[in-house]
XYZ file of C-alpha atoms in Angstrom:
596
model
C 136.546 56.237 106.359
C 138.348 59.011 108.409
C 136.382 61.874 110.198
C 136.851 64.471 107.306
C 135.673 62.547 105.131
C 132.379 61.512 106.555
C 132.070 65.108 107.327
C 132.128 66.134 103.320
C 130.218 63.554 103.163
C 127.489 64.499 104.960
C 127.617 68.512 103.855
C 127.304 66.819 100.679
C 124.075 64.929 101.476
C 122.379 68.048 103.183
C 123.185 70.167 100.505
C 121.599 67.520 97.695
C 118.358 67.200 100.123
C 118.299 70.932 100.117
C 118.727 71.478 96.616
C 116.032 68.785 95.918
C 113.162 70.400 97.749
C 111.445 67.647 98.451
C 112.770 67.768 102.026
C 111.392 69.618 104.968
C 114.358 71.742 106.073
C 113.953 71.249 109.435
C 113.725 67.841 108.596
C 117.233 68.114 107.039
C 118.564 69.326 110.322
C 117.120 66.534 112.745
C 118.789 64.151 110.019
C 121.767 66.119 110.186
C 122.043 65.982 113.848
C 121.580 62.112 113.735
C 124.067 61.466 111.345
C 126.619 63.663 113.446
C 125.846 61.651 116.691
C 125.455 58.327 114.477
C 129.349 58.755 112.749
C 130.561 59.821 116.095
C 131.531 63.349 115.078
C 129.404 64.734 117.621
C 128.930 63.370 121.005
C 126.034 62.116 122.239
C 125.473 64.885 125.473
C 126.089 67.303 122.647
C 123.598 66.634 119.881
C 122.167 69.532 120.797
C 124.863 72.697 120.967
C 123.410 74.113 117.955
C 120.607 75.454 119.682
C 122.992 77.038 121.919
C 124.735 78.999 119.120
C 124.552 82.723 119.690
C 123.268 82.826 116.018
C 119.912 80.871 116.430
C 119.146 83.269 119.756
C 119.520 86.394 117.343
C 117.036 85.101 114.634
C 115.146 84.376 116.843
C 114.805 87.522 118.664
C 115.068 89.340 115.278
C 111.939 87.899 114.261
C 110.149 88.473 117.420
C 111.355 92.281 116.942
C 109.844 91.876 113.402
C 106.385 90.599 115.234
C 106.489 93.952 116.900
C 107.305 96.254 113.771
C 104.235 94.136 111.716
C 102.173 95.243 114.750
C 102.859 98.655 114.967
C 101.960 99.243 111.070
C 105.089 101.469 110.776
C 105.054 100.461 106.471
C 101.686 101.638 106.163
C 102.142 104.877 107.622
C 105.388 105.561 105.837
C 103.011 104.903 103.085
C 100.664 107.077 103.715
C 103.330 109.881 104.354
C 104.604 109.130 100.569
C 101.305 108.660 99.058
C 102.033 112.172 97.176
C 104.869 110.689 95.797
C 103.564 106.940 95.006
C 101.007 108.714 92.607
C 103.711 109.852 90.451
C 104.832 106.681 88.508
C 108.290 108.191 87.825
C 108.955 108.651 91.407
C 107.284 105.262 92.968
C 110.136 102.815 92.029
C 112.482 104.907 93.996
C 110.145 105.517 97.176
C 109.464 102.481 97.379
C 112.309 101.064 97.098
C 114.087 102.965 99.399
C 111.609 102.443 102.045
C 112.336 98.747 100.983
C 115.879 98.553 100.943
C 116.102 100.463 104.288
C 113.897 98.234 106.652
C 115.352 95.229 105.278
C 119.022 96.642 106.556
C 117.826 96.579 110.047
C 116.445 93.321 109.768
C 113.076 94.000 109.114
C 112.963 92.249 105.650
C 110.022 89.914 106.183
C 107.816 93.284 108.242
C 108.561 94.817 105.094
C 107.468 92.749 102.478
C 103.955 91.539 104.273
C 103.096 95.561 104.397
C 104.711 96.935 101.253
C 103.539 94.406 98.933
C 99.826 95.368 99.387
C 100.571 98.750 99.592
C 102.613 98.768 95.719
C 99.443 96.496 94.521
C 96.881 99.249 96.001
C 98.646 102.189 94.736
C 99.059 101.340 91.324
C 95.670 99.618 90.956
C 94.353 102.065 88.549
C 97.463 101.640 85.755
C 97.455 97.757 84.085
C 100.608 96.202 84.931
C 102.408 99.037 87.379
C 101.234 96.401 90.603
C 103.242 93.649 89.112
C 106.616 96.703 88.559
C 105.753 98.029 91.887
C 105.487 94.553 93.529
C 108.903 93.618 91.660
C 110.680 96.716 92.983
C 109.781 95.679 96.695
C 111.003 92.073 96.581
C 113.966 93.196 94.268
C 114.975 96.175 96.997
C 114.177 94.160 100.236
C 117.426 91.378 98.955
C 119.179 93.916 98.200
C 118.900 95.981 101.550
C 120.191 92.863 103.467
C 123.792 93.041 102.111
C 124.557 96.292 104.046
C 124.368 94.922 107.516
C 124.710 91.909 109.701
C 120.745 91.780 110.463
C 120.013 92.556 106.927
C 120.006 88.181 106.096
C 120.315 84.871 107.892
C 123.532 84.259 106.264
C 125.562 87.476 107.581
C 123.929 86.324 110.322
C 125.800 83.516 110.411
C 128.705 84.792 109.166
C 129.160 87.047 111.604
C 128.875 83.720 114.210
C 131.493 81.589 112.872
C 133.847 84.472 111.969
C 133.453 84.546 116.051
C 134.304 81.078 117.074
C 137.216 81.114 113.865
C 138.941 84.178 114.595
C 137.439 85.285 118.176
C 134.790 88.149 117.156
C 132.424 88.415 114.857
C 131.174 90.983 112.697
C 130.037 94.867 114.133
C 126.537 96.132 112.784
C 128.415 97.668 109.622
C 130.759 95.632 109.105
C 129.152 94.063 105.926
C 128.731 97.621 104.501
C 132.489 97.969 103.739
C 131.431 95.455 100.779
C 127.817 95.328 100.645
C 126.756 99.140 100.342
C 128.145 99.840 97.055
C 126.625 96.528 95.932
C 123.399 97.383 97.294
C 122.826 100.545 95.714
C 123.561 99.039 92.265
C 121.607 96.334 92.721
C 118.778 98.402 93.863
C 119.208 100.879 91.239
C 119.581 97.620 88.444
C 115.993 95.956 90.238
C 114.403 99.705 89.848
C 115.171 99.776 86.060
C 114.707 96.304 85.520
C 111.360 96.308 86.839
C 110.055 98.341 84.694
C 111.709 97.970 81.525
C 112.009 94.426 80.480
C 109.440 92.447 79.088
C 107.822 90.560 82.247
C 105.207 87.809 82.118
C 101.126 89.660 82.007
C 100.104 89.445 85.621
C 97.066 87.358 86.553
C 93.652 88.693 86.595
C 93.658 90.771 90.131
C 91.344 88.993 92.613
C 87.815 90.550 93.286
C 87.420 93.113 95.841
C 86.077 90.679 98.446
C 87.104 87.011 98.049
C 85.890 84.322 99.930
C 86.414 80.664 99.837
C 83.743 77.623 100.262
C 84.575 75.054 102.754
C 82.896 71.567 102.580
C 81.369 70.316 106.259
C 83.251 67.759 105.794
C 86.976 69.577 105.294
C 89.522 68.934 108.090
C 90.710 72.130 109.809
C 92.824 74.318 107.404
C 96.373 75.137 109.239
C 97.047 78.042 107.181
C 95.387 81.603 107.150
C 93.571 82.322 104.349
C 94.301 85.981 103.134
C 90.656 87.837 102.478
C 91.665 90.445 99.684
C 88.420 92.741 100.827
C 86.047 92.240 103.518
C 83.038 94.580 104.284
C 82.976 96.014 107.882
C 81.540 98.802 109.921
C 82.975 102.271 111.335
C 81.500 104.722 113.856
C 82.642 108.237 113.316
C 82.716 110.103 116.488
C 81.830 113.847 116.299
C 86.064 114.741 117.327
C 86.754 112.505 113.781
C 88.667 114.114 111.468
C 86.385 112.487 109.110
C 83.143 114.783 109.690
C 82.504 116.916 106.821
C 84.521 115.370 104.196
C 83.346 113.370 101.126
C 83.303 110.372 100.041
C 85.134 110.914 96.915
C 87.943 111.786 99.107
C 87.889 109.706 101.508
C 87.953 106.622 98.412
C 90.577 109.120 96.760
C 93.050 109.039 99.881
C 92.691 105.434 100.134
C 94.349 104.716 96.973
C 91.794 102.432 95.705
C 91.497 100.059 99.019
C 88.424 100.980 100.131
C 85.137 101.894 99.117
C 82.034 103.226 100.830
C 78.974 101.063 100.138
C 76.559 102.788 102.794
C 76.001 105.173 105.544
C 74.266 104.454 108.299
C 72.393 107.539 109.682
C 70.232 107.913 112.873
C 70.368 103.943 113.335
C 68.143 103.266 111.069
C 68.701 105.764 107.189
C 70.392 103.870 105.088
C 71.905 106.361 102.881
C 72.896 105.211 98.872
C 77.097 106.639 98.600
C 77.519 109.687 96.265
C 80.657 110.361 95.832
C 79.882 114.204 96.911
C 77.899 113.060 100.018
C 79.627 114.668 103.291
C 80.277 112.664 106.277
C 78.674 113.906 109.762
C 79.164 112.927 112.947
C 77.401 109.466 114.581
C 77.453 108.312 110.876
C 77.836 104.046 110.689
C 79.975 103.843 106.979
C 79.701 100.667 105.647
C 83.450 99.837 104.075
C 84.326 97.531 101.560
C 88.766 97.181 102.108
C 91.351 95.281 102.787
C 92.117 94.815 106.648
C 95.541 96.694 106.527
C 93.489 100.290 104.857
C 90.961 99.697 107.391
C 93.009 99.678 110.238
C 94.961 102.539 109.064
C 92.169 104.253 108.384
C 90.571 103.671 112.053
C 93.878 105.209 113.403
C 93.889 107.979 111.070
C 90.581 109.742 111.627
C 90.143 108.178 115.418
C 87.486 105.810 114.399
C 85.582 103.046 116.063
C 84.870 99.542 115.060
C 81.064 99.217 115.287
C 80.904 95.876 115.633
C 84.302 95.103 118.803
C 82.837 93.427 121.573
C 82.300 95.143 124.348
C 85.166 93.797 126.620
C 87.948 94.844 124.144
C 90.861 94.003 126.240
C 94.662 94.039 125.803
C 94.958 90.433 125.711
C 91.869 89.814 122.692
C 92.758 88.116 119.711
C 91.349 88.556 115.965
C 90.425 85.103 114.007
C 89.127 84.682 110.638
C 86.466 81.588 110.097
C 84.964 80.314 106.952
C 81.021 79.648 107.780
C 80.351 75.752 106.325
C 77.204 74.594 104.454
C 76.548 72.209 107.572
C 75.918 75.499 109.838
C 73.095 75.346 112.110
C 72.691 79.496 111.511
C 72.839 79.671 107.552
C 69.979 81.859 106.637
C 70.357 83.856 110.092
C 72.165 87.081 110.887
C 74.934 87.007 113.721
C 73.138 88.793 116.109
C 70.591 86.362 115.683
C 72.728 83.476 116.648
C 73.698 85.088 119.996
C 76.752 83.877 119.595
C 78.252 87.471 120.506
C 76.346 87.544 123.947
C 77.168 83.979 124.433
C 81.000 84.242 124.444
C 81.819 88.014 124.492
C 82.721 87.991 120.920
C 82.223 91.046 118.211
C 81.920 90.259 114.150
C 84.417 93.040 112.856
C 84.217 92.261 109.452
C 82.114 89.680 106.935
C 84.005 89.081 103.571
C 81.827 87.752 100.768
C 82.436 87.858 96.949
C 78.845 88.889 95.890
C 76.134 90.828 97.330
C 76.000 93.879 98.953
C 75.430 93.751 102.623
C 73.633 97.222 104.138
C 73.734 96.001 108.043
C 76.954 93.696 108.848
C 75.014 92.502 112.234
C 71.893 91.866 110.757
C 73.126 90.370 107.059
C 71.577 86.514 106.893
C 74.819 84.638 106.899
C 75.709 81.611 103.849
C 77.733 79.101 103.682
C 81.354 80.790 102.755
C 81.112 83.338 104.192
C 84.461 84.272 106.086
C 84.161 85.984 109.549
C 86.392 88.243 111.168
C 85.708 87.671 115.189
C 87.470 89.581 117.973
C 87.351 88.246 121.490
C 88.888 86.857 124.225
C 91.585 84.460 122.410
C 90.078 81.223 124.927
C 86.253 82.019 123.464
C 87.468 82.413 120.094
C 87.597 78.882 118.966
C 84.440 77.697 120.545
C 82.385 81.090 119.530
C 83.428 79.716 115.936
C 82.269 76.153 116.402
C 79.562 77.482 117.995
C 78.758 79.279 115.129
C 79.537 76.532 112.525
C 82.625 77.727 111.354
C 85.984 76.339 110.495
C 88.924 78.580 112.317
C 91.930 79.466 109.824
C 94.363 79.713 111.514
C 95.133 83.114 113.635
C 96.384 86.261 111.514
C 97.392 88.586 114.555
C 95.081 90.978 112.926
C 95.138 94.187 115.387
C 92.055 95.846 113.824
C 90.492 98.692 116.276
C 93.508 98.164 118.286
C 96.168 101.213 119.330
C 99.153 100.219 118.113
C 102.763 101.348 119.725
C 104.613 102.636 116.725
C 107.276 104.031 118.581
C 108.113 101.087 121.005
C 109.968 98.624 118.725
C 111.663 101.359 117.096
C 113.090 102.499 119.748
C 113.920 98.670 121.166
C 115.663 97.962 118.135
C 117.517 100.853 118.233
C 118.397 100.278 121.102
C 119.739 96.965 120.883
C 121.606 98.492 117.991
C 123.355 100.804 119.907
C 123.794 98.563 122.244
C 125.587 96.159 120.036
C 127.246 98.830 118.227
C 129.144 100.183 121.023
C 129.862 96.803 122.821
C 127.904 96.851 125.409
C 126.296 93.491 124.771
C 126.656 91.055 122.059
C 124.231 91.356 119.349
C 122.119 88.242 120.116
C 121.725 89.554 123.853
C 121.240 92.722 122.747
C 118.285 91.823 120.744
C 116.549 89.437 123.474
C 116.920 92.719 125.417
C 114.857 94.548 123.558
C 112.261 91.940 122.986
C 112.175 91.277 127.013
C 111.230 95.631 126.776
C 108.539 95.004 124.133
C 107.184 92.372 126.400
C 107.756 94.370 129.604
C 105.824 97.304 128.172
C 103.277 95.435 126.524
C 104.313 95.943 123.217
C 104.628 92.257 122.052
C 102.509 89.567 123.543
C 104.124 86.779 124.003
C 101.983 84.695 121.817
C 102.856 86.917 119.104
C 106.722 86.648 119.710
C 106.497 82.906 119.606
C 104.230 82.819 116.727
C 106.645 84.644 114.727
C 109.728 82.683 115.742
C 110.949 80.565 112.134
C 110.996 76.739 113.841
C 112.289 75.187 110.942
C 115.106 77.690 110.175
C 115.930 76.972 113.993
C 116.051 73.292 113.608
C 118.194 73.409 110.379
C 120.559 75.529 111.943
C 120.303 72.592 114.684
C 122.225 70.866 112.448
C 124.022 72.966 110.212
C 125.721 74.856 112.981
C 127.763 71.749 113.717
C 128.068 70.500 110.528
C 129.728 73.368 110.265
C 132.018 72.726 113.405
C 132.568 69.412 112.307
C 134.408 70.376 109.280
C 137.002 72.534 111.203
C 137.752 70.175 113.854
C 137.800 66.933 111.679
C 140.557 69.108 109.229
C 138.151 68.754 106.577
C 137.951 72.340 105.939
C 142.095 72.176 106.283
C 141.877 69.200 103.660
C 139.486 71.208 100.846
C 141.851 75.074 101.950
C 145.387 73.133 100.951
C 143.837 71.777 97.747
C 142.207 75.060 96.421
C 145.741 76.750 97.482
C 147.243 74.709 95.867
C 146.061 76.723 92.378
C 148.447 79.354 93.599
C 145.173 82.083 93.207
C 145.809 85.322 94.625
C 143.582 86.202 97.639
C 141.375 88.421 94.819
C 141.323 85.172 93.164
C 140.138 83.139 96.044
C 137.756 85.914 97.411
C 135.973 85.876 93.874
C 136.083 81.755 93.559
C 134.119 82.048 97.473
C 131.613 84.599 95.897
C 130.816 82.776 93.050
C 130.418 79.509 95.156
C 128.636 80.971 97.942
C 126.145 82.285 95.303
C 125.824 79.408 93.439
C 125.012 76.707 96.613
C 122.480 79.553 97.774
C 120.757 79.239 94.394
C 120.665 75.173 94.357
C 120.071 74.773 98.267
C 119.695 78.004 100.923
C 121.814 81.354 102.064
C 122.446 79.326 105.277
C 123.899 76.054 104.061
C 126.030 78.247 101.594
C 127.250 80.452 104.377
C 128.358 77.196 107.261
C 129.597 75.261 104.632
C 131.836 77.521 102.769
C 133.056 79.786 106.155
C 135.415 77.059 107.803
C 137.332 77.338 104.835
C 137.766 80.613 104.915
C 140.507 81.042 107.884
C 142.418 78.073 106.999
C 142.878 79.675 103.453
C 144.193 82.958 104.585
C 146.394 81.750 107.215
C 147.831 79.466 104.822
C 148.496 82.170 102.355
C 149.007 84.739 104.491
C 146.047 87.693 104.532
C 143.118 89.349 106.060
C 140.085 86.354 106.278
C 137.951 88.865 106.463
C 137.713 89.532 102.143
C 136.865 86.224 102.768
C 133.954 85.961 105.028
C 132.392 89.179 103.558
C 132.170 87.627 100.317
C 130.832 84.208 101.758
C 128.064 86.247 103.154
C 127.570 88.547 99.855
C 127.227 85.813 97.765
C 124.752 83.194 100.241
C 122.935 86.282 100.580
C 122.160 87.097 97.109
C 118.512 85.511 97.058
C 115.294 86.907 96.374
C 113.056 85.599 98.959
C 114.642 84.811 102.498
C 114.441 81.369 103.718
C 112.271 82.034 107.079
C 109.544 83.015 104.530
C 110.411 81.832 101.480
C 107.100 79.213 100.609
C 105.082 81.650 102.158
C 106.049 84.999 100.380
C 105.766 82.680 97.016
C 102.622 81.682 97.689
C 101.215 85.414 98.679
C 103.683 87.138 95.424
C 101.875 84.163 93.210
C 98.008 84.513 94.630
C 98.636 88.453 94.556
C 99.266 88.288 90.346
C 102.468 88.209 90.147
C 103.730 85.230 88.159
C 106.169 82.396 89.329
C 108.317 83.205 86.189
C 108.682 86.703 87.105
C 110.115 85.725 90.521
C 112.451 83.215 88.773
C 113.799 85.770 86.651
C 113.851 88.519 89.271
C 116.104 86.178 91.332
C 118.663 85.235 88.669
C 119.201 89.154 87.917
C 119.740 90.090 91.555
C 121.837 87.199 91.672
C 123.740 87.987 88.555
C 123.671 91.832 89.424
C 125.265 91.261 92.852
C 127.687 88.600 91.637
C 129.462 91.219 88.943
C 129.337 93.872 91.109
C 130.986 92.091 93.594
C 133.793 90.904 91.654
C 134.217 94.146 90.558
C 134.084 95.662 94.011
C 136.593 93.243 95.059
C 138.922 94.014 92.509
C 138.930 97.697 93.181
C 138.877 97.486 96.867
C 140.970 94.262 96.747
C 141.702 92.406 100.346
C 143.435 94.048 103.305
């Protein structure tokens, strides 16, 4: 069997195990790369080049830039800015949107979705069935905000770093929005209407304001966070609060439904029953009831203080959540009780529980379920929790009572915008400059960057990327360009036959496998025929890009879309209409721009 074929062959075999789902995808790539080294179409000393790609180094420095923007809580406070207009149900789709659409341009998709999606669910609480629209419009706008530049998906991405090693550079920031902006816009405006017009599936029943989950003693260690809808905590409001003298009814009012006041704490010791009238006064302890992402804005907002921090609330603390098991030595006993805190320098910011009031967070007798939001030094942390007879969930990067830099990573990635823009650096160094600033300036820990980092997207790509090479070098990709030219389509013809592939292998595998194994016949085509590759590679990267959720989150953002109400079905659909959407409007954009 000759070298092209074995390559097809084994594009072939990735793209089945893809398509099957019942493979790991980095599990696909360390196949990949043995079956390269094992057929001899990649050396031995170079198993590993793929790593080296100039493609893996800018996701991964895009997502550590995204680990900084998730940080900074830039989505909430854009929220909070358009909560006027997000009470207007007319307007909401739109803002939303927007928002959307915009941060996932600049490579922000993933940011966007963990803040917006809460937010769309809190805001339209109060009306049955506008969470599920508002949730729709937010995935629906985040795909669609990726077509208009390079960073905006993996697979222009990619794109871009093949169209580099084909035709010797790659793609500018923009470049994509010669094809993908009109697209965008109609698929954004399609998602908008869609969303709430046609007849979706009835959400789920919304989870209870503060969910908890029960742990057996004798459950192994659970490896992935568990997200606490509500969780009651503690706030000191200092006499310079903006706070003092404003009610409670407000203070609910302005929260959109995330939080609620179940006591004040007055003089230490007056526990004072919430009327929604009551006025707040200085030195007051409120007893909240919301999710972690309205308390923290709300801490930042009116300059509050978390009651219960530890007292050596350092730069370098971390923020765990732990699920209290029924073998606990301390059931029955408050926290201060269990001197844990003194012990190992640890605080209890919050206490989630899903029944029962609790007046005093420090002094409430602790059960078994009962999940505990700790902040201390990140070395204490886990033995604080076993200390304590919890189980740790893995760490959420929660930044509660912290400062956050808002400005910081805007301004990095901006700057490695500009500095990719106007060719000063390549993107991917660009980038991994402005993550070594975030770093420098204290911005991004490094725990978080590396946290954040998609390993298995990396390791695919481990193998995909020369897969990818394989089939240009072997001629495979000049074997599959002289047949399909061979139809005698016209380079509209052969643009919209790539689109409609490209789309269709993103749909039964991923964006990336679409976008490496359709590119290499891209320049082969148009040199044979004699035009501009670049129709080409744009519509390679429209189509592999036209998916709902993107692959370095994908299982993950169905899981939270699914737990959060809204329905499997409605994601399925949701994806075949942006896929649909983009696929006619970008036939019909190529036929009125037509190739160079």
């Amino acid at each position: 069997m000759s070298h092209a074929a074995i390559a097809l062959l084994l594009a072939a075999i990735a793209l089945a195990l893809l398509a099957s789902r019942r493979v790991r995808i980095d599990v696909v790539g360390a196949l990949l790369v043995l079956g390269l080294v094992l057929t001899g179409l990649v050396p031995s000393a170079q198993a590993l080049t793929g790593l080296s790609d100039p493609a893996v180094l800018t996701v991964a420095a895009l997502a550590a830039h995204g680990a900084a923007h998730r940080a900074t809580g830039l989505f909430e406070r854009l929220a909070d800015l358009l909560s006027p207009i997000l009470r207007w149900p007319a307007l909401r789709g739109p803002a939303l949107g927007l928002v959307a659409a915009i941060a996932s341009a600049f490579g922000a998709r993933a940011p966007a979705l963990a803040a917006l999606l809460p937010i769309a669910r809190q805001t339209a609480r109060r009306e049955p069935g506008a969470a599920a629209t508002a949730q729709r419009v937010v995935l629906g706008a985040t795909a669609a905000g990726g077509l208009v530049t390079t960073l905006g998906t993996l697979p222009n991405i990619l794109v871009s770093s093949q169209r580099e090693h084909l035709v010797g550079h790659g793609f500018s920031l923009f470049d994509p929005a010669r094809l993908g902006l009109p697209i965008a816009a109609i698929a954004l405006a399609v998602v908008i209407l869609a969303a709430a017009r046609l007849r979706w599936t009835a959400p789920a029943a919304a989870a209870p304001t503060i969910a908890t989950t029960v742990v057996p003693a004798s459950a192994p260690p659970l490896s992935e966070p568990q997200q606490v809808e509500g969780v009651v905590s503690e706030v000191f409001v200092p006499p310079g609060s903006t706070l003092v003298g404003q009610t409670l009814e407000r203070l609910q009012a302005e929260a959109n439904g995330a939080l609620t006041v179940q006591a004040i704490i007055r003089e230490d010791h007056r526990r004072i029953a919430p009327r929604p009238g009551w006025p707040i006064a200085a030195n007051d302890v409120l007893v909240l009831a919301c999710t972690p992402n309205a308390l923290q804005r709300l801490i930042e907002r009116a300059n509050l203080t978390l009651a219960g921090a530890a007292a050596d609330w350092r730069d370098g603390a971390g923020v765990v959540e732990a699920v209290l098991t029924p073998g606990s030595d301390w059931l029955g006993r408050s926290f201060d009780e269990t001197g844990v805190g003194r012990r190992y320098g640890v605080g209890l910011l919050a206490l989630g529980r899903s029944t029962q009031a609790i007046a005093r967070l420090r002094r409430t007798k602790l059960r078994a379920g009962d999940v505990l939001v700790l902040q201390g030094p990140r070395e204490a942390l886990p033995a604080a929790a076993a200390a304590l007879g919890c189980l740790t969930l893995a760490e959420r990067r929660l930044r509660l009572g912290r400062k956050r830099q808002g400005a910081l990573p805007m301004a990095a990635m901006a700057g490695a915008a500009a500095l990719a823009a106007y060719g000063v650096l390549p993107l991917s160094l660009a980038l991994l400059a402005g993550v070594l600033a975030l770093l420098v300036l204290r911005a991004l820990a490094p725990e978080d960057a590396y946290a954040a980092i998609p390993w298995p997207v990396l390791v695919l790509l481990a193998g995909l990327l020369p897969l990818s090479a394989a089939l240009t070098d072997t001629g495979a990709a000049a074997l599959v360009s002289d047949r399909l030219a061979e139809f005698g389509l016209p380079a509209l013809g052969i643009a919209a036959a790539l689109l409609l592939a490209a789309c269709g292998l993103a749909t039964l595998a991923t964006g990336a496998a679409s976008a490496l194994v359709l590119v290499p016949l891209a320049a082969p085509l148009a040199t044979r025929l004699g035009f501009d590759p670049d129709p080409l590679f744009l519509a390679i990267a429209l189509g592999a890009s036209a998916q709902l959720l993107p692959l370095p989150a994908r299982d993950r953002l169905l899981a939270a879309t699914v737990e959060a109400g809204l329905p499997q079905t409605d994601l399925v659909r949701l994806g075949r209409l942006l896929a649909a959407t983009v696929l006619i409007a970008g036939l019909a954009a190529l036929l009125l721009r037509g190739p160079a």
